[in-house]
Amino acid sequence: MVRKIIQIDQEKCNGCGACAQACQEGAIGMVGGKAQLLRDDYCDGLGNCLPACPTGAITFVEREAAAFDEAAVAANQRAAQNPQAAPQGCPGSQARQLSHRQEPQPAAAPGELPSQLRQWPVQIKLAPVKAPYFDGAHLLVAADCTAYAYGDFHRRFIRGRVTLIGCPKLDGVDYTEKLTQILAQNEIRSLTILRMEVPCCGGLERAATQALQASGRFIPWQVVTISTDGRILEP
């Protein structure tokens, strides 16, 4: 049958894997470092992957293609819930939980604080909607600049939290829907929003607070603002 389906320009594709993460049906995968449409019958033709692509490599075409197979997609999605299933998308965006040994640092690096990061990936765009490390977690949604501006970022904010970072101005996306799904589908215990004092960071704060409201969750939350010279600004 002739129908609308996506097409991926291999020359424009930069291999980021964002489209594979955005495709809930599993139609897109990474092959040789480039995104490819793996199965026509997994593509519903709605184009959720289009806005996720930072290079505009994905477009719609009308061509002969297998009909969208909802049952096959559902079976694939059930298989994806198995933690032993092979990951989709860019290998660097594979979700995993991290652990760090809490032992004294070597004498060669006195006072060095080990990483407090508990999970991977950390980018909001690449994070899965549902993952075991989200359940019971204290969630930190931080503007990516805060890690550079605030010197004690790991100890003061990452420690004891699951961390997601992003910049709505650079990513050019609205994180509200993604954060809403994360909050709604996992047992998050609290939410901390860490932003810079600059106006463009208002987009991150707005997305996180609107997501909390839309999720229907009633959990403790706070907004912390960092100045450009690295200070925590009091409300």
mmCIF file of C-alpha atoms in Angstrom, residues 4-227:
data_model
loop_
_atom_site.group_PDB
_atom_site.id
_atom_site.type_symbol
_atom_site.label_atom_id
_atom_site.label_comp_id
_atom_site.label_asym_id
_atom_site.label_seq_id
_atom_site.Cartn_x
_atom_site.Cartn_y
_atom_site.Cartn_z
ATOM 1 C CA LYS A 4 2.922 8.384 4.468
ATOM 2 C CA ILE A 5 6.115 7.231 6.165
ATOM 3 C CA ILE A 6 9.329 8.797 7.404
ATOM 4 C CA GLN A 7 12.541 9.092 5.418
ATOM 5 C CA ILE A 8 15.975 9.687 6.996
ATOM 6 C CA ASP A 9 18.642 11.634 5.109
ATOM 7 C CA GLN A 10 21.871 9.789 5.949
ATOM 8 C CA GLU A 11 24.033 12.781 5.006
ATOM 9 C CA LYS A 12 22.226 15.059 7.440
ATOM 10 C CA CYS A 13 22.057 12.477 10.261
ATOM 11 C CA ASN A 14 24.688 13.160 12.943
ATOM 12 C CA GLY A 15 24.129 9.883 14.792
ATOM 13 C CA CYS A 16 22.857 11.445 18.030
ATOM 14 C CA GLY A 17 20.131 8.794 18.455
ATOM 15 C CA ALA A 18 17.490 11.294 19.613
ATOM 16 C CA CYS A 19 15.006 10.104 16.983
ATOM 17 C CA ALA A 20 15.395 6.478 18.079
ATOM 18 C CA GLN A 21 14.626 7.534 21.634
ATOM 19 C CA ALA A 22 11.599 9.554 20.509
ATOM 20 C CA CYS A 23 10.147 6.707 18.432
ATOM 21 C CA GLN A 24 7.985 4.840 20.938
ATOM 22 C CA GLU A 25 7.148 2.189 18.346
ATOM 23 C CA GLY A 26 10.787 1.125 17.890
ATOM 24 C CA ALA A 27 10.768 1.757 14.152
ATOM 25 C CA ILE A 28 14.088 3.622 14.211
ATOM 26 C CA GLY A 29 17.436 2.175 15.224
ATOM 27 C CA MET A 30 21.108 3.064 14.948
ATOM 28 C CA VAL A 31 23.077 1.196 12.292
ATOM 29 C CA GLY A 32 26.719 2.043 11.681
ATOM 30 C CA GLY A 33 26.373 5.217 13.723
ATOM 31 C CA LYS A 34 23.416 6.502 11.693
ATOM 32 C CA ALA A 35 19.663 6.436 12.281
ATOM 33 C CA GLN A 36 17.709 4.083 10.031
ATOM 34 C CA LEU A 37 14.073 3.098 9.633
ATOM 35 C CA LEU A 38 14.300 -0.549 10.638
ATOM 36 C CA ARG A 39 10.749 -1.681 9.882
ATOM 37 C CA ASP A 40 8.078 0.007 7.814
ATOM 38 C CA ASP A 41 5.317 -1.759 9.754
ATOM 39 C CA TYR A 42 6.517 -0.179 13.028
ATOM 40 C CA CYS A 43 6.207 3.380 11.652
ATOM 41 C CA ASP A 44 2.767 4.878 12.331
ATOM 42 C CA GLY A 45 3.426 7.897 10.120
ATOM 43 C CA LEU A 46 2.661 10.392 12.904
ATOM 44 C CA GLY A 47 6.197 11.749 13.034
ATOM 45 C CA ASN A 48 6.983 12.012 16.763
ATOM 46 C CA CYS A 49 10.613 11.630 15.722
ATOM 47 C CA LEU A 50 10.671 14.745 13.518
ATOM 48 C CA PRO A 51 10.941 17.419 16.238
ATOM 49 C CA ALA A 52 13.552 15.336 18.088
ATOM 50 C CA CYS A 53 16.010 15.492 15.180
ATOM 51 C CA PRO A 54 18.442 18.418 15.646
ATOM 52 C CA THR A 55 19.632 18.393 12.007
ATOM 53 C CA GLY A 56 16.326 18.117 10.139
ATOM 54 C CA ALA A 57 17.331 14.769 8.659
ATOM 55 C CA ILE A 58 13.826 13.275 8.932
ATOM 56 C CA THR A 59 10.994 14.086 6.536
ATOM 57 C CA PHE A 60 7.746 12.501 5.380
ATOM 58 C CA VAL A 61 7.385 10.770 2.022
ATOM 59 C CA GLU A 62 4.577 8.821 0.407
ATOM 60 C CA ARG A 63 5.684 5.467 -0.929
ATOM 61 C CA GLU A 64 4.847 1.784 -1.064
ATOM 62 C CA ALA A 65 5.198 0.474 2.485
ATOM 63 C CA ALA A 66 3.823 -2.230 4.725
ATOM 64 C CA ALA A 67 0.795 -1.198 6.776
ATOM 65 C CA PHE A 68 1.358 -0.095 10.360
ATOM 66 C CA ASP A 69 1.152 -3.249 12.524
ATOM 67 C CA GLU A 70 -0.124 -2.195 15.940
ATOM 68 C CA ALA A 71 0.003 -5.739 17.324
ATOM 69 C CA ALA A 72 3.639 -6.202 16.323
ATOM 70 C CA VAL A 73 4.534 -2.865 17.878
ATOM 71 C CA ALA A 74 2.779 -3.805 21.110
ATOM 72 C CA ALA A 75 4.706 -7.080 21.244
ATOM 73 C CA ASN A 76 7.958 -5.223 20.652
ATOM 74 C CA GLN A 77 7.150 -2.751 23.409
ATOM 75 C CA ARG A 78 6.444 -5.578 25.851
ATOM 76 C CA ALA A 79 9.780 -7.139 24.987
ATOM 77 C CA ALA A 80 11.477 -3.796 25.592
ATOM 78 C CA GLN A 81 10.217 -3.830 29.184
ATOM 79 C CA ASN A 82 12.484 -6.827 29.790
ATOM 80 C CA PRO A 83 15.681 -5.425 31.330
ATOM 81 C CA GLN A 84 17.658 -8.104 29.481
ATOM 82 C CA ALA A 85 16.394 -6.900 26.095
ATOM 83 C CA ALA A 86 18.873 -5.314 23.726
ATOM 84 C CA PRO A 87 18.805 -1.490 23.928
ATOM 85 C CA GLN A 88 17.454 0.641 21.086
ATOM 86 C CA GLY A 89 19.123 3.804 19.823
ATOM 87 C CA CYS A 90 22.615 5.168 20.339
ATOM 88 C CA PRO A 91 24.751 2.893 22.560
ATOM 89 C CA GLY A 92 25.849 5.952 24.521
ATOM 90 C CA SER A 93 22.249 6.614 25.553
ATOM 91 C CA GLN A 94 21.641 3.145 26.996
ATOM 92 C CA ALA A 95 19.977 3.556 30.391
ATOM 93 C CA ARG A 96 21.962 2.197 33.295
ATOM 94 C CA GLN A 97 22.360 2.709 37.005
ATOM 95 C CA LEU A 98 25.752 3.725 38.364
ATOM 96 C CA SER A 99 27.410 2.911 41.653
ATOM 97 C CA HIS A 100 30.513 4.466 43.169
ATOM 98 C CA ARG A 101 32.778 3.061 45.821
ATOM 99 C CA GLN A 102 32.689 5.222 48.925
ATOM 100 C CA GLU A 103 36.287 4.581 49.870
ATOM 101 C CA PRO A 104 38.948 7.177 50.768
ATOM 102 C CA GLN A 105 40.619 8.856 47.830
ATOM 103 C CA PRO A 106 44.265 8.043 47.026
ATOM 104 C CA ALA A 107 46.905 10.241 48.599
ATOM 105 C CA ALA A 108 47.731 11.568 45.128
ATOM 106 C CA ALA A 109 44.380 13.337 45.008
ATOM 107 C CA PRO A 110 43.648 14.640 48.530
ATOM 108 C CA GLY A 111 40.170 16.036 48.994
ATOM 109 C CA GLU A 112 38.981 14.955 45.553
ATOM 110 C CA LEU A 113 35.255 14.231 45.572
ATOM 111 C CA PRO A 114 34.231 11.135 43.598
ATOM 112 C CA SER A 115 31.402 11.464 41.114
ATOM 113 C CA GLN A 116 27.961 11.407 42.691
ATOM 114 C CA LEU A 117 26.131 10.627 39.453
ATOM 115 C CA ARG A 118 23.745 7.693 39.968
ATOM 116 C CA GLN A 119 22.463 7.008 36.453
ATOM 117 C CA TRP A 120 23.058 7.413 32.729
ATOM 118 C CA PRO A 121 22.057 9.152 30.491
ATOM 119 C CA VAL A 122 21.586 12.561 32.100
ATOM 120 C CA GLN A 123 20.276 14.588 29.160
ATOM 121 C CA ILE A 124 16.503 15.060 29.365
ATOM 122 C CA LYS A 125 16.196 14.373 25.622
ATOM 123 C CA LEU A 126 17.970 11.018 25.944
ATOM 124 C CA ALA A 127 16.587 9.829 29.282
ATOM 125 C CA PRO A 128 14.060 6.978 29.222
ATOM 126 C CA VAL A 129 10.545 7.766 30.382
ATOM 127 C CA LYS A 130 10.580 4.856 32.808
ATOM 128 C CA ALA A 131 13.577 3.245 34.506
ATOM 129 C CA PRO A 132 14.175 1.364 37.779
ATOM 130 C CA TYR A 133 16.390 4.140 39.146
ATOM 131 C CA PHE A 134 13.490 6.619 38.972
ATOM 132 C CA ASP A 135 11.345 4.710 41.479
ATOM 133 C CA GLY A 136 11.722 6.179 44.948
ATOM 134 C CA ALA A 137 14.153 8.778 43.612
ATOM 135 C CA HIS A 138 14.672 12.398 44.526
ATOM 136 C CA LEU A 139 14.759 14.004 41.081
ATOM 137 C CA LEU A 140 17.052 16.891 40.121
ATOM 138 C CA VAL A 141 16.183 18.758 36.918
ATOM 139 C CA ALA A 142 19.093 21.100 36.278
ATOM 140 C CA ALA A 143 20.113 23.591 33.635
ATOM 141 C CA ASP A 144 23.362 22.275 32.198
ATOM 142 C CA CYS A 145 25.213 25.547 32.917
ATOM 143 C CA THR A 146 24.676 25.117 36.659
ATOM 144 C CA ALA A 147 27.272 22.340 36.824
ATOM 145 C CA TYR A 148 29.899 24.767 35.534
ATOM 146 C CA ALA A 149 28.804 27.830 37.478
ATOM 147 C CA TYR A 150 28.437 26.177 40.893
ATOM 148 C CA GLY A 151 31.655 24.608 42.139
ATOM 149 C CA ASP A 152 30.123 22.215 44.682
ATOM 150 C CA PHE A 153 27.547 20.885 42.234
ATOM 151 C CA HIS A 154 28.111 17.151 42.827
ATOM 152 C CA ARG A 155 28.134 17.267 46.615
ATOM 153 C CA ARG A 156 25.423 19.910 47.039
ATOM 154 C CA PHE A 157 22.954 18.796 44.374
ATOM 155 C CA ILE A 158 23.704 15.484 42.619
ATOM 156 C CA ARG A 159 24.437 13.439 45.728
ATOM 157 C CA GLY A 160 21.404 11.378 46.682
ATOM 158 C CA ARG A 161 19.444 12.409 43.601
ATOM 159 C CA VAL A 162 18.742 11.176 40.082
ATOM 160 C CA THR A 163 19.904 13.932 37.750
ATOM 161 C CA LEU A 164 18.469 15.191 34.463
ATOM 162 C CA ILE A 165 19.997 18.170 32.674
ATOM 163 C CA GLY A 166 19.067 20.267 29.684
ATOM 164 C CA CYS A 167 18.935 23.674 28.066
ATOM 165 C CA PRO A 168 15.670 24.511 26.312
ATOM 166 C CA LYS A 169 17.313 27.352 24.407
ATOM 167 C CA LEU A 170 20.045 25.177 22.882
ATOM 168 C CA ASP A 171 17.937 22.040 22.461
ATOM 169 C CA GLY A 172 15.089 24.045 20.977
ATOM 170 C CA VAL A 173 12.462 21.790 22.549
ATOM 171 C CA ASP A 174 9.794 21.968 25.226
ATOM 172 C CA TYR A 175 10.616 19.424 27.938
ATOM 173 C CA THR A 176 7.145 19.560 29.500
ATOM 174 C CA GLU A 177 5.715 16.420 27.898
ATOM 175 C CA LYS A 178 8.811 14.285 28.582
ATOM 176 C CA LEU A 179 9.060 15.408 32.205
ATOM 177 C CA THR A 180 5.319 14.880 32.685
ATOM 178 C CA GLN A 181 5.658 11.253 31.593
ATOM 179 C CA ILE A 182 8.654 10.691 33.869
ATOM 180 C CA LEU A 183 6.837 12.138 36.873
ATOM 181 C CA ALA A 184 3.573 10.346 36.102
ATOM 182 C CA GLN A 185 5.015 6.891 35.412
ATOM 183 C CA ASN A 186 7.527 6.653 38.268
ATOM 184 C CA GLU A 187 7.346 7.002 42.039
ATOM 185 C CA ILE A 188 9.375 10.205 42.328
ATOM 186 C CA ARG A 189 9.710 11.331 45.967
ATOM 187 C CA SER A 190 10.729 14.966 45.431
ATOM 188 C CA LEU A 191 11.678 17.412 42.689
ATOM 189 C CA THR A 192 14.468 19.992 42.758
ATOM 190 C CA ILE A 193 14.716 22.426 39.841
ATOM 191 C CA LEU A 194 18.147 24.020 39.500
ATOM 192 C CA ARG A 195 18.389 26.958 37.121
ATOM 193 C CA MET A 196 20.642 29.870 36.304
ATOM 194 C CA GLU A 197 19.583 33.435 36.966
ATOM 195 C CA VAL A 198 19.511 34.206 33.229
ATOM 196 C CA PRO A 199 16.039 34.634 31.661
ATOM 197 C CA CYS A 200 16.321 31.736 29.189
ATOM 198 C CA CYS A 201 16.470 29.327 32.128
ATOM 199 C CA GLY A 202 12.866 30.245 32.834
ATOM 200 C CA GLY A 203 11.912 27.754 30.122
ATOM 201 C CA LEU A 204 13.387 24.883 32.130
ATOM 202 C CA GLU A 205 11.666 25.962 35.340
ATOM 203 C CA ARG A 206 8.360 26.440 33.541
ATOM 204 C CA ALA A 207 8.569 23.014 31.865
ATOM 205 C CA ALA A 208 9.331 21.256 35.150
ATOM 206 C CA THR A 209 6.614 22.982 37.175
ATOM 207 C CA GLN A 210 4.003 22.502 34.455
ATOM 208 C CA ALA A 211 5.020 18.845 34.177
ATOM 209 C CA LEU A 212 4.562 18.370 37.905
ATOM 210 C CA GLN A 213 1.083 19.882 37.720
ATOM 211 C CA ALA A 214 0.124 17.828 34.648
ATOM 212 C CA SER A 215 1.419 14.582 36.167
ATOM 213 C CA GLY A 216 -1.090 14.729 39.016
ATOM 214 C CA ARG A 217 1.664 13.986 41.540
ATOM 215 C CA PHE A 218 1.743 15.787 44.871
ATOM 216 C CA ILE A 219 5.370 15.746 45.949
ATOM 217 C CA PRO A 220 7.690 18.262 47.628
ATOM 218 C CA TRP A 221 9.434 20.524 45.130
ATOM 219 C CA GLN A 222 11.741 23.508 45.126
ATOM 220 C CA VAL A 223 13.465 25.880 42.721
ATOM 221 C CA VAL A 224 17.079 26.865 43.366
ATOM 222 C CA THR A 225 18.700 29.663 41.340
ATOM 223 C CA ILE A 226 22.439 29.976 40.704
ATOM 224 C CA SER A 227 24.035 33.306 39.824
#
